[in-house]
Amino acid sequence: MAHALDGELISAENRKQRDWLEEDYAHLGRQLARRGLDIGSLVEKAAAFRVAVPSWGVGTGGTRFARFPGTGEPRNVFEKIEDCAVILQLARSTPGVSLHIPWDEPDDATELRSFAESRGLFFDSMNSNTFEDQEGQRHSYKFGSLSHTDAAVRRQAVEHNLHCLELGKKLGARSHTVWVGDGGNFPGQLHTRKALARYIDSLREVYRALPDGWRLFIEHKLYEPAFYSTVINDWGVSYHCVRELGDKAFSLVDLGHHAPNVNIEMIVARLIQFGKLAGFHFNDSKYGDDDLDSGSIKPFQLFLIFNELVDAEIEKVPGFDPAYMLDQSHNVTDPIESLMTSAAELVRAYVQAHIVDRAQLAEHQERNDALQALLCLKQAFQTDVEPILAMARMRAGGAIDPVAVYRSSGYRQRVAKARPAQARQGAGIV
Ligand code: LRH
Ligand code: MN
């Protein structure tokens, strides 16, 4: 297995941290045992947790105003895979990489697949892109894609999605994610009902072409790049569409795609109950689709989302098989550090949700003891499970402290020399 970082460095750094970990782990173990919980089984839960990283997340992101490139930016999909391999080596919970086409279009899919597999990585959900125009593209997506009024534009968008399926098959992917920027900036610009009907018709063709065993994920979004209405604006519309399409279609929840203060954990519970939860694009936000690091702004919301997911997991809800992906834009941090710590924040919320005393919670709910029910959840959320996360990483050959090892590895400085800065200035998320 090709490793970017020297395994000896990881064990040496872990040796420095081992004592505090063992001490804190033993203390937490006693604390949890008093609550009837076995810390060993929680380490197994942490070690089994998987989240895919977005290929577009290892480059420095930007906004519509500007993008300030970092050093050693990956210049192509192979360098993106190298960076994803470092994240996996240290964080251990991220073997899946979600590609975006055409940003990651390979010349040779087989070569790319073996390059990734030789680094312990596989390709998770494919992502199509009909929200920007490519060089030499025949029809513009300025006024939409799968819902465009012009059949030729819709055709072009369908063809692009079919291409993503073909490519994904060669790469070993098993699902396809469709997010479209289709929408309007002014009242009257779109015929709301007809636009949605056109979108569903176009997507039916993509659905029909799904390879065996694949799933289709559609992603709703309240606004941006359209600023008055979007065709797939919320979970209700998404749910209607996936019901219309069929059993292999599911609704994907990107945390940043909702109006402020929307109860996202409730949307998650609904989609679980309706058997249509695709999974997630995890990130965090204060205002809009800020694509900030997961758990950085609203960690309690993240915990409450995992509380719904773990409740369904424990109850073995039929068809419950959510795909977890990060979808973030790293404008001011080292993307590798942000993705490692964000993956850890998801494992943290997942383990804390497994600490919730669900029998006690059910009793409080039955007796409408609102305060005790809240305190039952808060007890889990306020439990510092870091020793469990670090132990799981260490036992899986990763780092007790991924950021510390990454910084002492000098990887960023090394790739900065190997990857001369590109003259690509300008704005935009990637
Ligand atoms: C849209 C989105 C979508 C991706 C893009 C990079 O906001 O969340 O999931 O295609 O970001
Ligand atoms: Mn997304």
Tab-separated table of C-alpha atoms and ligand atoms in Angstrom:
chain	number	residue	atom	x	y	z
A	1	MET	CA	0.000	0.000	0.000
A	2	ALA	CA	1.524	3.354	-1.057
A	3	HIS	CA	1.710	5.676	1.954
A	4	ALA	CA	2.483	9.390	1.732
A	5	LEU	CA	3.494	9.609	5.390
A	6	ASP	CA	6.125	7.472	7.127
A	7	GLY	CA	4.309	5.041	9.453
A	8	GLU	CA	7.188	5.319	11.930
A	9	LEU	CA	6.441	9.036	12.352
A	10	ILE	CA	2.840	8.230	13.327
A	11	SER	CA	3.880	5.625	15.927
A	12	ALA	CA	6.578	7.937	17.299
A	13	GLU	CA	4.076	10.771	17.752
A	14	ASN	CA	1.526	8.372	19.232
A	15	ARG	CA	4.092	7.193	21.780
A	16	LYS	CA	4.358	10.797	23.053
A	17	GLN	CA	0.595	10.950	23.563
A	18	ARG	CA	-0.071	7.400	24.714
A	19	ASP	CA	0.121	8.005	28.452
A	20	TRP	CA	-2.563	10.693	28.619
A	21	LEU	CA	-4.729	8.680	26.323
A	22	GLU	CA	-4.524	5.540	28.471
A	23	GLU	CA	-5.247	7.576	31.621
A	24	ASP	CA	-8.211	9.455	30.150
A	25	TYR	CA	-9.477	6.274	28.483
A	26	ALA	CA	-9.455	4.372	31.774
A	27	HIS	CA	-11.246	7.227	33.556
A	28	LEU	CA	-13.904	7.503	30.848
A	29	GLY	CA	-14.270	3.728	30.883
A	30	ARG	CA	-15.117	3.811	34.607
A	31	GLN	CA	-17.505	6.753	34.079
A	32	LEU	CA	-19.355	4.945	31.263
A	33	ALA	CA	-19.388	1.638	33.156
A	34	ARG	CA	-21.323	3.416	35.917
A	35	ARG	CA	-23.893	4.168	33.189
A	36	GLY	CA	-23.929	0.546	32.105
A	37	LEU	CA	-21.926	1.268	28.954
A	38	ASP	CA	-18.912	-0.739	27.688
A	39	ILE	CA	-16.242	1.618	26.350
A	40	GLY	CA	-14.737	-1.161	24.197
A	41	SER	CA	-17.914	-1.511	22.127
A	42	LEU	CA	-17.982	2.273	21.650
A	43	VAL	CA	-14.406	2.138	20.290
A	44	GLU	CA	-15.615	-0.482	17.799
A	45	LYS	CA	-18.466	1.816	16.786
A	46	ALA	CA	-16.014	4.682	16.293
A	47	ALA	CA	-13.625	2.491	14.305
A	48	ALA	CA	-16.438	1.273	12.031
A	49	PHE	CA	-17.729	4.759	11.196
A	50	ARG	CA	-17.113	5.812	7.570
A	51	VAL	CA	-17.480	9.158	5.819
A	52	ALA	CA	-16.444	10.028	2.260
A	53	VAL	CA	-14.338	13.077	1.507
A	54	PRO	CA	-15.134	15.370	-1.448
A	55	SER	CA	-12.361	15.507	-4.053
A	56	TRP	CA	-13.203	19.182	-4.442
A	57	GLY	CA	-12.550	19.732	-0.735
A	58	VAL	CA	-8.768	19.137	-0.769
A	59	GLY	CA	-8.160	22.290	-2.826
A	60	THR	CA	-8.571	25.727	-1.258
A	61	GLY	CA	-12.129	27.006	-1.641
A	62	GLY	CA	-13.328	30.529	-2.217
A	63	THR	CA	-16.368	32.701	-2.457
A	64	ARG	CA	-17.838	34.748	-5.256
A	65	PHE	CA	-15.613	37.579	-4.140
A	66	ALA	CA	-12.253	35.833	-4.148
A	67	ARG	CA	-10.287	32.649	-3.642
A	68	PHE	CA	-6.886	32.861	-1.917
A	69	PRO	CA	-4.986	29.778	-3.111
A	70	GLY	CA	-3.074	27.822	-0.446
A	71	THR	CA	0.353	26.269	-0.977
A	72	GLY	CA	0.835	22.881	-2.620
A	73	GLU	CA	-2.646	22.890	-4.107
A	74	PRO	CA	-3.527	19.639	-5.889
A	75	ARG	CA	-3.414	20.366	-9.637
A	76	ASN	CA	-5.234	17.256	-10.848
A	77	VAL	CA	-7.324	14.337	-9.609
A	78	PHE	CA	-4.236	12.212	-8.854
A	79	GLU	CA	-2.813	14.854	-6.501
A	80	LYS	CA	-6.279	15.175	-4.902
A	81	ILE	CA	-6.192	11.406	-4.289
A	82	GLU	CA	-2.719	11.714	-2.731
A	83	ASP	CA	-4.078	14.266	-0.257
A	84	CYS	CA	-7.123	12.085	0.473
A	85	ALA	CA	-4.688	9.233	1.223
A	86	VAL	CA	-2.980	11.373	3.898
A	87	ILE	CA	-6.376	12.085	5.504
A	88	LEU	CA	-7.134	8.349	5.555
A	89	GLN	CA	-3.695	7.454	6.922
A	90	LEU	CA	-4.130	9.748	9.947
A	91	ALA	CA	-7.910	9.882	10.532
A	92	ARG	CA	-8.708	6.270	9.394
A	93	SER	CA	-12.475	6.854	8.849
A	94	THR	CA	-12.364	8.241	5.275
A	95	PRO	CA	-11.605	5.487	2.693
A	96	GLY	CA	-14.253	6.817	0.281
A	97	VAL	CA	-13.653	9.703	-2.145
A	98	SER	CA	-16.568	11.417	-3.906
A	99	LEU	CA	-15.605	12.720	-7.366
A	100	HIS	CA	-17.077	15.652	-9.267
A	101	ILE	CA	-17.307	15.478	-13.068
A	102	PRO	CA	-15.857	17.069	-15.162
A	103	TRP	CA	-13.559	18.600	-12.506
A	104	ASP	CA	-12.095	15.075	-11.919
A	105	GLU	CA	-12.561	13.595	-15.428
A	106	PRO	CA	-9.676	11.100	-15.831
A	107	ASP	CA	-7.993	10.236	-19.143
A	108	ASP	CA	-7.837	6.604	-18.001
A	109	ALA	CA	-10.462	5.470	-15.443
A	110	THR	CA	-8.730	2.145	-14.774
A	111	GLU	CA	-5.443	3.918	-14.039
A	112	LEU	CA	-7.205	6.291	-11.628
A	113	ARG	CA	-9.023	3.417	-9.928
A	114	SER	CA	-5.829	1.440	-9.279
A	115	PHE	CA	-4.024	4.613	-8.174
A	116	ALA	CA	-6.718	5.124	-5.526
A	117	GLU	CA	-7.015	1.469	-4.522
A	118	SER	CA	-3.244	1.211	-4.043
A	119	ARG	CA	-3.702	3.907	-1.391
A	120	GLY	CA	-6.598	2.125	0.358
A	121	LEU	CA	-9.211	4.384	-1.229
A	122	PHE	CA	-12.379	3.675	-3.227
A	123	PHE	CA	-14.742	5.962	-5.118
A	124	ASP	CA	-17.993	6.849	-3.381
A	125	SER	CA	-20.880	8.773	-4.959
A	126	MET	CA	-20.302	10.418	-8.351
A	127	ASN	CA	-21.404	14.061	-8.739
A	128	SER	CA	-22.554	15.589	-12.027
A	129	ASN	CA	-22.100	19.269	-12.847
A	130	THR	CA	-24.677	21.101	-14.935
A	131	PHE	CA	-24.308	24.315	-12.932
A	132	GLU	CA	-21.447	25.777	-14.987
A	133	ASP	CA	-20.527	25.818	-18.676
A	134	GLN	CA	-17.463	23.910	-19.844
A	135	GLU	CA	-15.092	25.012	-22.610
A	136	GLY	CA	-16.676	24.318	-26.022
A	137	GLN	CA	-20.026	23.265	-24.510
A	138	ARG	CA	-22.838	23.506	-27.127
A	139	HIS	CA	-25.681	24.780	-24.917
A	140	SER	CA	-25.314	27.057	-21.876
A	141	TYR	CA	-26.740	26.201	-18.454
A	142	LYS	CA	-27.252	29.924	-17.693
A	143	PHE	CA	-31.007	29.411	-17.480
A	144	GLY	CA	-30.985	25.890	-16.104
A	145	SER	CA	-30.128	22.366	-17.080
A	146	LEU	CA	-32.410	19.361	-16.395
A	147	SER	CA	-35.376	21.776	-16.074
A	148	HIS	CA	-34.410	24.144	-18.911
A	149	THR	CA	-37.212	25.285	-21.250
A	150	ASP	CA	-35.119	24.156	-24.248
A	151	ALA	CA	-35.219	20.384	-24.836
A	152	ALA	CA	-31.740	20.507	-26.391
A	153	VAL	CA	-30.269	21.871	-23.161
A	154	ARG	CA	-32.111	19.243	-21.105
A	155	ARG	CA	-30.794	16.604	-23.514
A	156	GLN	CA	-27.240	17.811	-23.020
A	157	ALA	CA	-27.647	17.725	-19.231
A	158	VAL	CA	-29.116	14.208	-19.327
A	159	GLU	CA	-26.228	13.062	-21.550
A	160	HIS	CA	-23.718	14.453	-19.039
A	161	ASN	CA	-25.357	12.530	-16.206
A	162	LEU	CA	-25.369	9.343	-18.298
A	163	HIS	CA	-21.667	9.870	-18.899
A	164	CYS	CA	-21.113	10.131	-15.114
A	165	LEU	CA	-22.853	6.781	-14.660
A	166	GLU	CA	-20.660	5.113	-17.300
A	167	LEU	CA	-17.504	6.577	-15.781
A	168	GLY	CA	-18.637	5.706	-12.263
A	169	LYS	CA	-19.164	2.085	-13.271
A	170	LYS	CA	-15.500	1.879	-14.389
A	171	LEU	CA	-14.381	3.505	-11.130
A	172	GLY	CA	-16.415	1.154	-8.916
A	173	ALA	CA	-18.836	3.786	-7.594
A	174	ARG	CA	-22.303	2.652	-6.486
A	175	SER	CA	-24.316	5.866	-6.438
A	176	HIS	CA	-24.803	9.117	-8.315
A	177	THR	CA	-25.607	12.507	-6.787
A	178	VAL	CA	-27.490	15.150	-8.766
A	179	TRP	CA	-27.555	18.731	-7.561
A	180	VAL	CA	-28.711	21.372	-10.074
A	181	GLY	CA	-28.492	25.142	-9.691
A	182	ASP	CA	-31.710	25.475	-11.732
A	183	GLY	CA	-33.940	28.325	-10.540
A	184	GLY	CA	-34.884	31.971	-11.073
A	185	ASN	CA	-33.769	35.343	-9.826
A	186	PHE	CA	-37.062	37.147	-10.270
A	187	PRO	CA	-40.788	36.411	-9.771
A	188	GLY	CA	-42.281	35.331	-13.079
A	189	GLN	CA	-38.949	34.199	-14.519
A	190	LEU	CA	-39.883	30.505	-14.200
A	191	HIS	CA	-43.203	28.693	-14.485
A	192	THR	CA	-42.745	26.921	-11.168
A	193	ARG	CA	-44.899	23.821	-11.878
A	194	LYS	CA	-43.663	23.316	-15.463
A	195	ALA	CA	-39.999	23.699	-14.455
A	196	LEU	CA	-40.355	20.931	-11.879
A	197	ALA	CA	-42.192	18.700	-14.376
A	198	ARG	CA	-39.364	19.135	-16.877
A	199	TYR	CA	-36.776	18.318	-14.184
A	200	ILE	CA	-38.561	15.084	-13.224
A	201	ASP	CA	-38.911	14.028	-16.874
A	202	SER	CA	-35.199	14.579	-17.474
A	203	LEU	CA	-34.230	12.707	-14.315
A	204	ARG	CA	-36.429	9.738	-15.254
A	205	GLU	CA	-33.990	9.038	-18.086
A	206	VAL	CA	-31.017	9.153	-15.727
A	207	TYR	CA	-32.886	6.897	-13.290
A	208	ARG	CA	-33.648	4.369	-16.045
A	209	ALA	CA	-29.920	4.200	-16.922
A	210	LEU	CA	-28.769	3.479	-13.348
A	211	PRO	CA	-26.394	0.472	-13.341
A	212	ASP	CA	-27.464	-2.564	-11.263
A	213	GLY	CA	-27.132	-2.056	-7.552
A	214	TRP	CA	-26.756	1.715	-7.884
A	215	ARG	CA	-28.710	4.415	-6.053
A	216	LEU	CA	-29.619	7.910	-7.274
A	217	PHE	CA	-29.335	10.770	-4.775
A	218	ILE	CA	-30.965	14.140	-5.400
A	219	GLU	CA	-29.908	17.158	-3.398
A	220	HIS	CA	-32.284	20.030	-2.574
A	221	LYS	CA	-31.137	23.594	-1.908
A	222	LEU	CA	-33.070	26.678	-0.808
A	223	TYR	CA	-31.175	29.247	-2.889
A	224	GLU	CA	-27.871	30.062	-4.730
A	225	PRO	CA	-26.903	30.412	-7.423
A	226	ALA	CA	-30.561	31.355	-8.045
A	227	PHE	CA	-31.717	34.003	-5.618
A	228	TYR	CA	-35.543	33.998	-5.924
A	229	SER	CA	-36.531	30.342	-6.446
A	230	THR	CA	-34.823	26.998	-7.023
A	231	VAL	CA	-36.475	24.042	-8.763
A	232	ILE	CA	-35.530	21.552	-6.002
A	233	ASN	CA	-35.840	23.991	-3.099
A	234	ASP	CA	-36.567	21.782	-0.106
A	235	TRP	CA	-36.868	18.238	1.210
A	236	GLY	CA	-40.589	18.077	0.395
A	237	VAL	CA	-39.992	18.585	-3.317
A	238	SER	CA	-37.014	16.238	-3.210
A	239	TYR	CA	-39.132	13.584	-1.480
A	240	HIS	CA	-41.876	13.932	-4.079
A	241	CYS	CA	-39.330	13.499	-6.886
A	242	VAL	CA	-37.672	10.392	-5.419
A	243	ARG	CA	-41.103	8.869	-4.804
A	244	GLU	CA	-41.978	9.593	-8.459
A	245	LEU	CA	-38.705	8.116	-9.752
A	246	GLY	CA	-38.723	4.820	-7.898
A	247	ASP	CA	-37.105	2.582	-5.269
A	248	LYS	CA	-33.509	3.412	-6.222
A	249	ALA	CA	-33.941	7.191	-5.735
A	250	PHE	CA	-33.324	8.903	-2.398
A	251	SER	CA	-33.137	12.419	-0.920
A	252	LEU	CA	-29.700	13.686	0.116
A	253	VAL	CA	-29.478	16.262	2.903
A	254	ASP	CA	-26.755	18.916	2.590
A	255	LEU	CA	-26.801	20.659	5.981
A	256	GLY	CA	-26.083	24.065	4.432
A	257	HIS	CA	-29.012	23.979	2.016
A	258	HIS	CA	-31.713	25.097	4.449
A	259	ALA	CA	-32.944	28.428	5.733
A	260	PRO	CA	-31.415	29.456	9.090
A	261	ASN	CA	-33.010	27.678	12.106
A	262	VAL	CA	-34.715	24.996	10.045
A	263	ASN	CA	-35.048	21.848	12.182
A	264	ILE	CA	-32.811	19.602	10.051
A	265	GLU	CA	-32.817	16.678	12.518
A	266	MET	CA	-36.591	16.583	12.074
A	267	ILE	CA	-36.221	16.421	8.265
A	268	VAL	CA	-33.792	13.541	8.802
A	269	ALA	CA	-36.329	11.705	11.005
A	270	ARG	CA	-38.994	12.209	8.353
A	271	LEU	CA	-36.849	10.884	5.496
A	272	ILE	CA	-35.831	7.879	7.647
A	273	GLN	CA	-39.508	7.172	8.428
A	274	PHE	CA	-40.424	7.472	4.737
A	275	GLY	CA	-37.522	5.158	3.745
A	276	LYS	CA	-36.029	7.809	1.458
A	277	LEU	CA	-32.927	9.113	3.272
A	278	ALA	CA	-29.980	8.987	0.833
A	279	GLY	CA	-27.475	10.358	3.253
A	280	PHE	CA	-25.631	13.577	3.812
A	281	HIS	CA	-23.314	16.298	2.692
A	282	PHE	CA	-22.019	17.298	6.093
A	283	ASN	CA	-20.749	20.833	6.762
A	284	ASP	CA	-21.787	23.711	8.987
A	285	SER	CA	-23.012	27.257	8.490
A	286	LYS	CA	-24.034	30.406	10.350
A	287	TYR	CA	-26.082	32.104	7.655
A	288	GLY	CA	-26.181	30.627	4.104
A	289	ASP	CA	-24.539	27.681	2.346
A	290	ASP	CA	-21.255	28.613	3.987
A	291	ASP	CA	-19.756	25.088	3.676
A	292	LEU	CA	-17.811	25.515	6.914
A	293	ASP	CA	-16.215	22.637	8.850
A	294	SER	CA	-18.701	20.149	10.301
A	295	GLY	CA	-19.479	20.747	13.956
A	296	SER	CA	-17.667	24.100	13.940
A	297	ILE	CA	-20.762	26.326	14.381
A	298	LYS	CA	-23.694	24.148	15.576
A	299	PRO	CA	-22.216	20.965	17.192
A	300	PHE	CA	-25.456	20.315	19.142
A	301	GLN	CA	-27.443	20.224	15.866
A	302	LEU	CA	-24.923	17.718	14.487
A	303	PHE	CA	-25.390	15.592	17.617
A	304	LEU	CA	-29.196	15.769	17.298
A	305	ILE	CA	-28.962	14.628	13.668
A	306	PHE	CA	-26.841	11.640	14.732
A	307	ASN	CA	-29.272	10.993	17.568
A	308	GLU	CA	-31.960	10.375	14.899
A	309	LEU	CA	-29.561	8.261	12.799
A	310	VAL	CA	-28.398	6.087	15.707
A	311	ASP	CA	-31.992	5.642	16.927
A	312	ALA	CA	-32.867	4.242	13.478
A	313	GLU	CA	-29.674	2.133	13.384
A	314	ILE	CA	-30.424	0.558	16.777
A	315	GLU	CA	-34.071	-0.002	15.819
A	316	LYS	CA	-32.856	-1.583	12.539
A	317	VAL	CA	-35.310	0.510	10.482
A	318	PRO	CA	-35.820	-1.371	7.171
A	319	GLY	CA	-33.850	0.107	4.233
A	320	PHE	CA	-31.873	2.429	6.519
A	321	ASP	CA	-28.479	2.713	4.773
A	322	PRO	CA	-27.396	6.370	4.687
A	323	ALA	CA	-24.287	7.482	2.756
A	324	TYR	CA	-22.133	9.903	4.709
A	325	MET	CA	-20.076	12.496	2.810
A	326	LEU	CA	-18.409	15.762	3.704
A	327	ASP	CA	-19.078	18.742	1.422
A	328	GLN	CA	-17.070	21.702	2.617
A	329	SER	CA	-15.137	24.663	1.231
A	330	HIS	CA	-11.880	25.393	3.001
A	331	ASN	CA	-11.143	29.066	2.349
A	332	VAL	CA	-8.789	29.898	5.241
A	333	THR	CA	-7.575	26.560	6.662
A	334	ASP	CA	-5.393	23.750	5.321
A	335	PRO	CA	-8.018	21.532	3.639
A	336	ILE	CA	-6.360	18.338	4.891
A	337	GLU	CA	-6.511	19.556	8.498
A	338	SER	CA	-10.128	20.667	8.121
A	339	LEU	CA	-11.230	17.379	6.563
A	340	MET	CA	-9.457	15.288	9.231
A	341	THR	CA	-10.969	17.282	12.091
A	342	SER	CA	-14.406	17.375	10.429
A	343	ALA	CA	-14.390	13.596	10.009
A	344	ALA	CA	-13.518	13.337	13.721
A	345	GLU	CA	-16.449	15.639	14.593
A	346	LEU	CA	-18.830	13.253	12.826
A	347	VAL	CA	-17.401	10.243	14.673
A	348	ARG	CA	-17.748	12.240	17.916
A	349	ALA	CA	-21.444	12.975	17.297
A	350	TYR	CA	-22.010	9.324	16.276
A	351	VAL	CA	-20.379	7.920	19.445
A	352	GLN	CA	-22.152	10.444	21.684
A	353	ALA	CA	-25.453	9.386	20.094
A	354	HIS	CA	-24.575	5.787	21.043
A	355	ILE	CA	-24.148	6.927	24.651
A	356	VAL	CA	-27.754	8.188	24.904
A	357	ASP	CA	-29.685	6.026	27.404
A	358	ARG	CA	-32.547	5.271	24.984
A	359	ALA	CA	-34.597	3.225	27.468
A	360	GLN	CA	-34.535	6.119	29.909
A	361	LEU	CA	-35.293	8.609	27.116
A	362	ALA	CA	-38.306	6.567	26.010
A	363	GLU	CA	-39.613	6.553	29.590
A	364	HIS	CA	-39.277	10.350	29.841
A	365	GLN	CA	-41.046	10.700	26.472
A	366	GLU	CA	-43.862	8.363	27.540
A	367	ARG	CA	-44.338	10.362	30.762
A	368	ASN	CA	-43.941	13.705	28.872
A	369	ASP	CA	-41.119	14.650	31.228
A	370	ALA	CA	-39.703	17.234	28.819
A	371	LEU	CA	-36.854	18.384	31.021
A	372	GLN	CA	-35.549	14.911	31.879
A	373	ALA	CA	-35.765	13.957	28.204
A	374	LEU	CA	-33.596	16.950	27.256
A	375	LEU	CA	-31.145	16.258	30.108
A	376	CYS	CA	-30.873	12.647	28.951
A	377	LEU	CA	-29.692	13.857	25.532
A	378	LYS	CA	-27.483	16.586	26.990
A	379	GLN	CA	-25.697	14.064	29.250
A	380	ALA	CA	-24.517	12.199	26.148
A	381	PHE	CA	-23.667	15.405	24.252
A	382	GLN	CA	-21.661	16.692	27.200
A	383	THR	CA	-19.643	13.478	27.542
A	384	ASP	CA	-16.072	14.038	26.336
A	385	VAL	CA	-15.554	11.003	24.101
A	386	GLU	CA	-12.183	12.168	22.707
A	387	PRO	CA	-10.328	9.220	24.369
A	388	ILE	CA	-12.626	6.808	22.464
A	389	LEU	CA	-12.008	8.584	19.142
A	390	ALA	CA	-8.223	8.725	19.677
A	391	MET	CA	-8.070	5.073	20.807
A	392	ALA	CA	-10.037	3.990	17.730
A	393	ARG	CA	-7.666	5.908	15.441
A	394	MET	CA	-4.545	4.596	17.189
A	395	ARG	CA	-5.737	0.951	17.137
A	396	ALA	CA	-6.467	1.351	13.400
A	397	GLY	CA	-2.895	2.513	12.759
A	398	GLY	CA	-3.821	6.182	12.634
A	399	ALA	CA	-2.844	9.192	14.727
A	400	ILE	CA	-3.962	9.951	18.265
A	401	ASP	CA	-3.644	13.620	17.213
A	402	PRO	CA	-3.940	13.788	13.390
A	403	VAL	CA	-3.259	17.517	13.041
A	404	ALA	CA	-0.127	17.345	15.227
A	405	VAL	CA	1.294	14.435	13.215
A	406	TYR	CA	0.333	16.076	9.914
A	407	ARG	CA	2.120	19.297	10.908
A	408	SER	CA	5.223	17.488	12.120
A	409	SER	CA	5.297	15.460	8.874
A	410	GLY	CA	5.994	18.578	6.780
A	411	TYR	CA	3.688	17.133	4.087
A	412	ARG	CA	2.306	20.555	3.082
A	413	GLN	CA	5.787	22.016	2.709
A	414	ARG	CA	6.829	18.946	0.701
A	415	VAL	CA	3.953	19.177	-1.764
A	416	ALA	CA	4.369	22.947	-1.984
A	417	LYS	CA	7.815	22.261	-3.497
A	418	ALA	CA	6.531	19.435	-5.741
A	419	ARG	CA	3.440	21.318	-6.927
A	420	PRO	CA	4.423	24.800	-8.108
A	421	ALA	CA	1.603	27.297	-7.537
A	422	GLN	CA	-0.710	27.646	-10.516
A	423	ALA	CA	-1.511	31.071	-11.859
A	424	ARG	CA	-5.254	30.270	-11.276
A	425	GLN	CA	-6.635	33.316	-9.462
A	426	GLY	CA	-10.281	34.459	-9.607
A	427	ALA	CA	-13.295	33.643	-7.458
A	428	GLY	CA	-15.498	30.580	-6.999
A	429	ILE	CA	-15.851	27.756	-4.501
A	430	VAL	CA	-13.033	25.617	-5.996
B	1	LRH	C1	-24.090	22.733	-4.034
B	1	LRH	C2	-23.237	21.596	-3.517
B	1	LRH	C3	-23.355	20.322	-4.313
B	1	LRH	C4	-22.060	20.187	-5.039
B	1	LRH	C5	-21.417	21.476	-4.887
B	1	LRH	C6	-19.931	21.432	-4.933
B	1	LRH	O1	-24.082	23.804	-3.136
B	1	LRH	O2	-23.512	21.398	-2.175
B	1	LRH	O3	-23.400	19.209	-3.493
B	1	LRH	O4	-22.177	19.675	-6.260
B	1	LRH	O5	-21.883	21.983	-3.662
B	2	MN	MN	-23.608	19.430	-1.325
